[in-house]
Short mmCIF file of C-alpha atoms and ligand atoms in Angstrom, two decimals:
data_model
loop_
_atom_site.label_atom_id
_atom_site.label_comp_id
_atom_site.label_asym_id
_atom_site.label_seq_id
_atom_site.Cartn_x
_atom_site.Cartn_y
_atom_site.Cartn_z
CA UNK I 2 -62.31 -3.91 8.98
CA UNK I 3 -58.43 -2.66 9.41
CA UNK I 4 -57.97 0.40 7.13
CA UNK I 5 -53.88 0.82 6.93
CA UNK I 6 -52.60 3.85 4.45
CA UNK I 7 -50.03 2.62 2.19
CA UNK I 8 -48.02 5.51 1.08
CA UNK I 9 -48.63 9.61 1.54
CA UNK I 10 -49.87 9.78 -1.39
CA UNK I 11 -52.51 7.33 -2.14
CA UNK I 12 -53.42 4.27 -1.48
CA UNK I 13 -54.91 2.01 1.44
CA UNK I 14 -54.90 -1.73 2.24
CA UNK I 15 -57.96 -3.43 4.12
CA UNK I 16 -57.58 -6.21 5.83
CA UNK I 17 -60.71 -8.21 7.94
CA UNK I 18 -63.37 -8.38 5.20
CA UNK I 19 -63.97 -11.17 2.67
CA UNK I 20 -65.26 -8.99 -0.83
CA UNK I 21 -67.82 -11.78 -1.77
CA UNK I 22 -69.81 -11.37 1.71
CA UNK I 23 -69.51 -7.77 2.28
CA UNK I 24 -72.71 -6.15 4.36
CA UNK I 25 -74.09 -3.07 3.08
CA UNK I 26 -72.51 -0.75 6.50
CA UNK I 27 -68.86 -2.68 5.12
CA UNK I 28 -69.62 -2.13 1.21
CA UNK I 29 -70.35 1.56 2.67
CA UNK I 30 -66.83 1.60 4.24
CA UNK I 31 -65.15 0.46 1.30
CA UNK I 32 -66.77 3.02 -0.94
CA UNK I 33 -65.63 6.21 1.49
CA UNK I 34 -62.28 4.62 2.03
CA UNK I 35 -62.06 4.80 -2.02
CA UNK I 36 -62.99 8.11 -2.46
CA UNK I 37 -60.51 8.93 0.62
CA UNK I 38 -57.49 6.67 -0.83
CA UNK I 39 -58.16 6.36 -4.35
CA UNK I 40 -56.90 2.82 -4.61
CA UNK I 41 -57.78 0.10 -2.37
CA UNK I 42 -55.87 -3.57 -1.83
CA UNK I 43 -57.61 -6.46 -0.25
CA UNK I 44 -55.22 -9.35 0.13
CA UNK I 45 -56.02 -13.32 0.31
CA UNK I 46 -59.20 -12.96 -1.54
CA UNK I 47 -60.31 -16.40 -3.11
CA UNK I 48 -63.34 -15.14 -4.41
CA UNK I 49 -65.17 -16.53 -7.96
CA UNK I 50 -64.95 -14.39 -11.00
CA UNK I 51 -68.30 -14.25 -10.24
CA UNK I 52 -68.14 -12.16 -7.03
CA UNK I 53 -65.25 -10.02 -8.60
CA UNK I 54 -68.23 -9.19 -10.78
CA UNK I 55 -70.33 -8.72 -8.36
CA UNK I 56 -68.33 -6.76 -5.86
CA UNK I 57 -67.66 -4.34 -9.02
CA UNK I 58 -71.49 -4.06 -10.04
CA UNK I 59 -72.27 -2.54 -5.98
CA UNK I 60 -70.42 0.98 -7.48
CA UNK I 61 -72.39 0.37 -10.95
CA UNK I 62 -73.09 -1.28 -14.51
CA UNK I 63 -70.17 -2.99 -15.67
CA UNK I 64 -68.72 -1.91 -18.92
CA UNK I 65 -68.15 -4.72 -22.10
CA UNK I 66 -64.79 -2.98 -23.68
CA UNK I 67 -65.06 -2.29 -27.34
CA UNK I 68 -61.59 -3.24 -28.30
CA UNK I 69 -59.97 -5.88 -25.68
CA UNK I 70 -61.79 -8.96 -25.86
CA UNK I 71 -63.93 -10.31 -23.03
CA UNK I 72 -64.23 -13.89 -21.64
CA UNK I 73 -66.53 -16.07 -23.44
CA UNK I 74 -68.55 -17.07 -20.39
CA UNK I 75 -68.55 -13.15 -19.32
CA UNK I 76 -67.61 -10.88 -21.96
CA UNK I 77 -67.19 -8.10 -18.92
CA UNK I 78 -64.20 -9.62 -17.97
CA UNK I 79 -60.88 -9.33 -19.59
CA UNK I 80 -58.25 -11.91 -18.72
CA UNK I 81 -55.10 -10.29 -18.61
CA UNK I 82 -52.77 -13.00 -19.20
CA UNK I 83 -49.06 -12.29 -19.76
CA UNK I 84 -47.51 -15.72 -20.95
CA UNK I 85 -43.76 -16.76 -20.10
CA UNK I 86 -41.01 -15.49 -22.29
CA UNK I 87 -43.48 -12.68 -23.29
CA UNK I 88 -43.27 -8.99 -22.45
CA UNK I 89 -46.07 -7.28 -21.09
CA UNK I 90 -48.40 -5.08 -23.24
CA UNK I 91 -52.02 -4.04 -21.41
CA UNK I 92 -51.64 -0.80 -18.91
CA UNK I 93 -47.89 -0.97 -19.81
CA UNK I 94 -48.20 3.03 -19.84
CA UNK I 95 -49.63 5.68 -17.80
CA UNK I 96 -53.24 6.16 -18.19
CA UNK I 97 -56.59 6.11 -16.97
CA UNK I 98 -58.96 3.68 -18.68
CA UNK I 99 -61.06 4.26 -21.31
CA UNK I 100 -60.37 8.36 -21.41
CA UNK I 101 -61.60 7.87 -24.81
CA UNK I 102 -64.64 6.96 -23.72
CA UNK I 103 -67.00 9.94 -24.27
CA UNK I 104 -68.34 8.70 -20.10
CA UNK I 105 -64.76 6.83 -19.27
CA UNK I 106 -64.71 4.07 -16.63
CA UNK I 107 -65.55 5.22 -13.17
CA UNK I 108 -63.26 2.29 -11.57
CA UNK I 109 -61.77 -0.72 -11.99
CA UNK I 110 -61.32 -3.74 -9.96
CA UNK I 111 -58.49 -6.48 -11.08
CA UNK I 112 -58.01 -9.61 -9.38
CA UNK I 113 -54.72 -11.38 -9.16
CA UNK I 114 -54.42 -15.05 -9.78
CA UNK I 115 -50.43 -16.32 -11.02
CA UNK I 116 -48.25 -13.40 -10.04
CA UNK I 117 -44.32 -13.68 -10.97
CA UNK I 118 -42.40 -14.35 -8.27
CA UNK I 119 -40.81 -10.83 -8.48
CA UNK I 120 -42.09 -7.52 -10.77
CA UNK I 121 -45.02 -7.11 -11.89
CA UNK I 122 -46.41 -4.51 -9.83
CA UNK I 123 -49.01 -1.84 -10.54
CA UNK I 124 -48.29 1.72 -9.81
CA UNK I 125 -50.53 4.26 -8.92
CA UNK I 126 -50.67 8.50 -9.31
CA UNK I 127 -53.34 10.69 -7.63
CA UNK I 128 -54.46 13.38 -10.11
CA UNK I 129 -55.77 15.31 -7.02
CA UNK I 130 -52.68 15.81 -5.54
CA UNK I 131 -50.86 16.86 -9.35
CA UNK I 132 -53.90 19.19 -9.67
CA UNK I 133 -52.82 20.90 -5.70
CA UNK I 134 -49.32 21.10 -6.79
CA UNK I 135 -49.73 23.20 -9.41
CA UNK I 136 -49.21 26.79 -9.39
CA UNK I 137 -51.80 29.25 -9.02
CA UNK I 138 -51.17 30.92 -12.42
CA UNK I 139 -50.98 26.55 -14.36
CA UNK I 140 -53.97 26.19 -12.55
CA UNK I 141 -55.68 29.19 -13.87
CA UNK I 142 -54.13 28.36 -17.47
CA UNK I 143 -55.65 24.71 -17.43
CA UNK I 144 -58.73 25.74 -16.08
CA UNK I 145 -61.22 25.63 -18.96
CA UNK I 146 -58.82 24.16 -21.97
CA UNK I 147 -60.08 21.17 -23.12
CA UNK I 148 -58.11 17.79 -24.62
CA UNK I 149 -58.78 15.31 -26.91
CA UNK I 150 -58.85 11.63 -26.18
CA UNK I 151 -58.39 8.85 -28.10
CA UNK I 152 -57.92 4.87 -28.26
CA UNK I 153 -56.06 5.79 -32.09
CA UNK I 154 -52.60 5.65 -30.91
CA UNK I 155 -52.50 3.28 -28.31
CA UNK I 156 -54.67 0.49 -29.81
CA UNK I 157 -52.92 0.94 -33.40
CA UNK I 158 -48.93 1.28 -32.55
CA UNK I 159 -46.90 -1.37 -33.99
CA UNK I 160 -47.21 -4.59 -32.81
CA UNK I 161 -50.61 -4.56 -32.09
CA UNK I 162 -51.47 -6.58 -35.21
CA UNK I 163 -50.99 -9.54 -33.65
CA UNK I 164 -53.66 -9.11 -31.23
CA UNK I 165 -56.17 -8.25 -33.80
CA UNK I 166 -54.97 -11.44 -35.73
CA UNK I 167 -56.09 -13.17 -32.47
CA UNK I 168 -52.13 -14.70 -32.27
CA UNK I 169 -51.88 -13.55 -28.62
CA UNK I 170 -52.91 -14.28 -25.06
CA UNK I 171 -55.06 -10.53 -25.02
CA UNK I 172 -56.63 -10.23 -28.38
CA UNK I 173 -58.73 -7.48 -29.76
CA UNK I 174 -61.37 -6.44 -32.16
CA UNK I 175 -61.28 -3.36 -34.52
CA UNK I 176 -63.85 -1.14 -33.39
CA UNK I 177 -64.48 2.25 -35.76
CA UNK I 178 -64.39 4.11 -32.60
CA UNK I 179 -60.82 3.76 -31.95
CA UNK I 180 -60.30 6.90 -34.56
CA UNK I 181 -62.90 8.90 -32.83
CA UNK I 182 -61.70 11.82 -30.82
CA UNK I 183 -63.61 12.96 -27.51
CA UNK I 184 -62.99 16.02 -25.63
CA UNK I 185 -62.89 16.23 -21.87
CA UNK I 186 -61.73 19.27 -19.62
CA UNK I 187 -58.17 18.96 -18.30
CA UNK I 188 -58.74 19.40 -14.96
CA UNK I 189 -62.16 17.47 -13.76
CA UNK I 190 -63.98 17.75 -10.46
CA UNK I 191 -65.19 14.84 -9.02
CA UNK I 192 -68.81 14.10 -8.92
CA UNK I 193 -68.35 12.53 -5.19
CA UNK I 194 -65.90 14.11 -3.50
CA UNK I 195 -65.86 17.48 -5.04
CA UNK I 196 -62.64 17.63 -5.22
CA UNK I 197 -60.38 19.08 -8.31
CA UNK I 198 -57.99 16.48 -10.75
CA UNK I 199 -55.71 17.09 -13.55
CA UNK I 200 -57.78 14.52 -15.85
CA UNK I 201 -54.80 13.95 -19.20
CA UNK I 202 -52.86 11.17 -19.58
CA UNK I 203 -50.14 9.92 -22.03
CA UNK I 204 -51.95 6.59 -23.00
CA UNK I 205 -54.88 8.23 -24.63
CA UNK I 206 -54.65 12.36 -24.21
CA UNK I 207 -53.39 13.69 -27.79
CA UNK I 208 -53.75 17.44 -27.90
CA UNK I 209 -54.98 20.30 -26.39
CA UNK I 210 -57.68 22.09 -27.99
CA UNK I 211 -57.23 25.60 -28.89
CA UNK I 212 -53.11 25.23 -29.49
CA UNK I 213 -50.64 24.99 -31.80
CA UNK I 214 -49.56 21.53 -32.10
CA UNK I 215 -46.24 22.91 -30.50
CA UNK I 216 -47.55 24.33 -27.58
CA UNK I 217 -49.88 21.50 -26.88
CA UNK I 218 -46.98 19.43 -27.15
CA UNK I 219 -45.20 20.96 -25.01
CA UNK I 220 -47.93 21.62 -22.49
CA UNK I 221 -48.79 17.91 -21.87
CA UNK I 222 -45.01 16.81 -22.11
CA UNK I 223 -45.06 18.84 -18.89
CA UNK I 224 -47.94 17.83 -17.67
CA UNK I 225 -47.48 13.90 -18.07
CA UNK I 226 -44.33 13.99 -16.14
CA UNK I 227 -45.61 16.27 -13.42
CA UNK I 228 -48.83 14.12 -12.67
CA UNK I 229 -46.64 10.76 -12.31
CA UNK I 230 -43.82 12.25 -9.77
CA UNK I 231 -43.15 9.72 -6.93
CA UNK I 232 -44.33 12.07 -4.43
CA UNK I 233 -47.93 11.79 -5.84
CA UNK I 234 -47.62 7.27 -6.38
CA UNK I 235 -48.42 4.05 -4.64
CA UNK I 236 -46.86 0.68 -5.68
CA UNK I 237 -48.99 -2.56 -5.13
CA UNK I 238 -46.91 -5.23 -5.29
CA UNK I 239 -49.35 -8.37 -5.96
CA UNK I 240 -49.97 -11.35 -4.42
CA UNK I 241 -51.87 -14.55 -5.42
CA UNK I 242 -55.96 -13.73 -4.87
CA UNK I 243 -55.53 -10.38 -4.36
CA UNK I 244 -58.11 -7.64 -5.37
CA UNK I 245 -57.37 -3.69 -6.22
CA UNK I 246 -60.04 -1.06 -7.00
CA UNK I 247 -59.34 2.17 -8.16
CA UNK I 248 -61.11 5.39 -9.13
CA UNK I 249 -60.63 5.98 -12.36
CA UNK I 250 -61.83 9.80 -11.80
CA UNK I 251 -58.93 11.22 -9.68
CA UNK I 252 -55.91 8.26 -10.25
CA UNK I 253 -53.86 6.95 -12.72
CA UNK I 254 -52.00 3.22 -12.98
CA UNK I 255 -49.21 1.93 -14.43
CA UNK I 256 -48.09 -1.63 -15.06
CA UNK I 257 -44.54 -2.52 -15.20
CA UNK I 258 -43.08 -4.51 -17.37
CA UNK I 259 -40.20 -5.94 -15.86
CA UNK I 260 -41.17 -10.27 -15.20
CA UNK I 261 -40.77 -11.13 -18.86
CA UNK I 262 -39.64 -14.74 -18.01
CA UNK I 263 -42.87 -15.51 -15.99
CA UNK I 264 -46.61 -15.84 -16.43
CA UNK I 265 -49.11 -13.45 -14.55
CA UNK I 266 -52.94 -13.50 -15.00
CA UNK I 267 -55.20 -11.26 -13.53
CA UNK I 268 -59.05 -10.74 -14.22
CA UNK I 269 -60.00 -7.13 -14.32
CA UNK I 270 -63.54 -5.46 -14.97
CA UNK I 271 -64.64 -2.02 -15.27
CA UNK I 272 -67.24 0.18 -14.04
CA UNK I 273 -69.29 2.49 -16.10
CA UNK I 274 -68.95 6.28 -15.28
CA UNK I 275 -69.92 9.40 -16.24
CA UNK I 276 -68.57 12.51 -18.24
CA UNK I 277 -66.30 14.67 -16.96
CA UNK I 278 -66.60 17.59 -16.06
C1 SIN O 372 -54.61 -2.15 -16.35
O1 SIN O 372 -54.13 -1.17 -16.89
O2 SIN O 372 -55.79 -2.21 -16.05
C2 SIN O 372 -53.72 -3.33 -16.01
C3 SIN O 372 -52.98 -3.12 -14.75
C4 SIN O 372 -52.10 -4.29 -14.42
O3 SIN O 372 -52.14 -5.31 -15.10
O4 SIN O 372 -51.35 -4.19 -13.44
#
């Protein structure tokens, strides 16, 4: 196995392993080389959606979402199809999935299958390093606040209708928990590594507890630019059969938008974590 850093930052691709007949000393290698890079790429991958799912289930249960619809043969996995002549809507914003989740998603693992023939790339942040930029005296501020999550905004905005009216290639089903409101500590330490991340995110972070709506405002204005700057991001641009993983604990992901005139479908299922703390 041929571990190759991708950017300072974050970020590794492996090359020399096939993810559907990985030995237990290789699945071992790929689980330190996460918590090490954050995000992992595995090119040339014609595995089944079967052993995507089963690759995924080696870090833990997989998680059914409770908005996005799943396939009918496994509702675990969401096909994330963007049609021709459509723009993109799912991950189209920074975030980390499921924050809203009172235990969000530990990882995620998406699988490429059309990709455009240019865009459509995935970029990715690491929350550790935004957390060891900070000064000593944001650090000490953040330390202890607590913000509230939600899927209210972002599975409600205009134009999401259409989706729950089943008229598009992703649809969803209204769940009563998409106006609930969980709290989770702004900056998180991992359960693995140890390690300390800023854990807010524009997608699904709405306020900070114990402010004024201005200062909370303000605060995560700040703080959603700062843990996205370039010095902190990988890019993955996809190929056909190609497999990320990320963990959802220390990284964020973004999906850009910028192929509308071409289709790209990817397969993506998430892993169940735990709460932060
Ligand atoms: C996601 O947010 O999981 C989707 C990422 C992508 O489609 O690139």
């Amino acid at each position: 196995m041929n571990i190759e850093q991708v950017t300072g930052a974050c970020g590794a691709e492996i090359t020399g392993v096939s993810l559907d007949s990985l030995s237990n000393a290789e699945f071992d290698q790929v689980h330190t080389a996460l918590l090490d890079h954050g995000v992992l790429f595995f090119r040339d991958q014609n595995i089944s959606l079967d052993a995507q799912v089963a690759f995924a289930n080696r870090f833990g249960p997989l998680e059914v979402h409770p908005i996005v619809d799943g396939m009918d043969e496994n509702p675990r996995i969401t096909k994330v199809l963007k049609p021709a002549g459509e723009s993109a809507s799912f991950g189209t914003g920074w975030h980390t999935d499921n924050s809203f989740f009172e235990t969000p998603s530990m990882g995620s693992v998406l699988y490429s299958k059309t990709v455009p023939p240019f865009g459509g790339d995935t970029l990715f942040a690491n929350q550790y390093l935004a957390y060891d930029a900070l000064s000593d005296t944001m650090k000490e501020l953040l330390t202890g606040l607590q913000a509230v999550h939600s899927a209210s905004e972002a599975y409600t905005v205009d134009g999401t209708q259409e989706k729950y009216e089943k008229k598009t290639a992703i649809t969803y089903s209204w769940d009563d928990s998409i106006l609930e409101e969980v709290v989770h500590p702004v900056i998180r330490t991992h359960p693995e590594t140890g390690r300390k991340a800023l854990y807010v995110n524009d997608m699904f972070t709405l306020r900070i507890e114990g402010m004024s709506k201005a200062e909370s405002r303000a605060l995560l204005d700040y703080l959603f630019v700062h843990a996205t700057r370039p010095e902190f991001c990988c890019r993955f641009r996809w190929t056909p059969n190609a497999v990320a993983i990320w963990d959802n604990r220390c990284m964020q992901h973004y999906a850009v938008d910028d192929y509308q005139a071409f289709e790209r479908l990817m397969y993506r299922v998430t892993i169940e974590g735990c709460r932060p703390v």
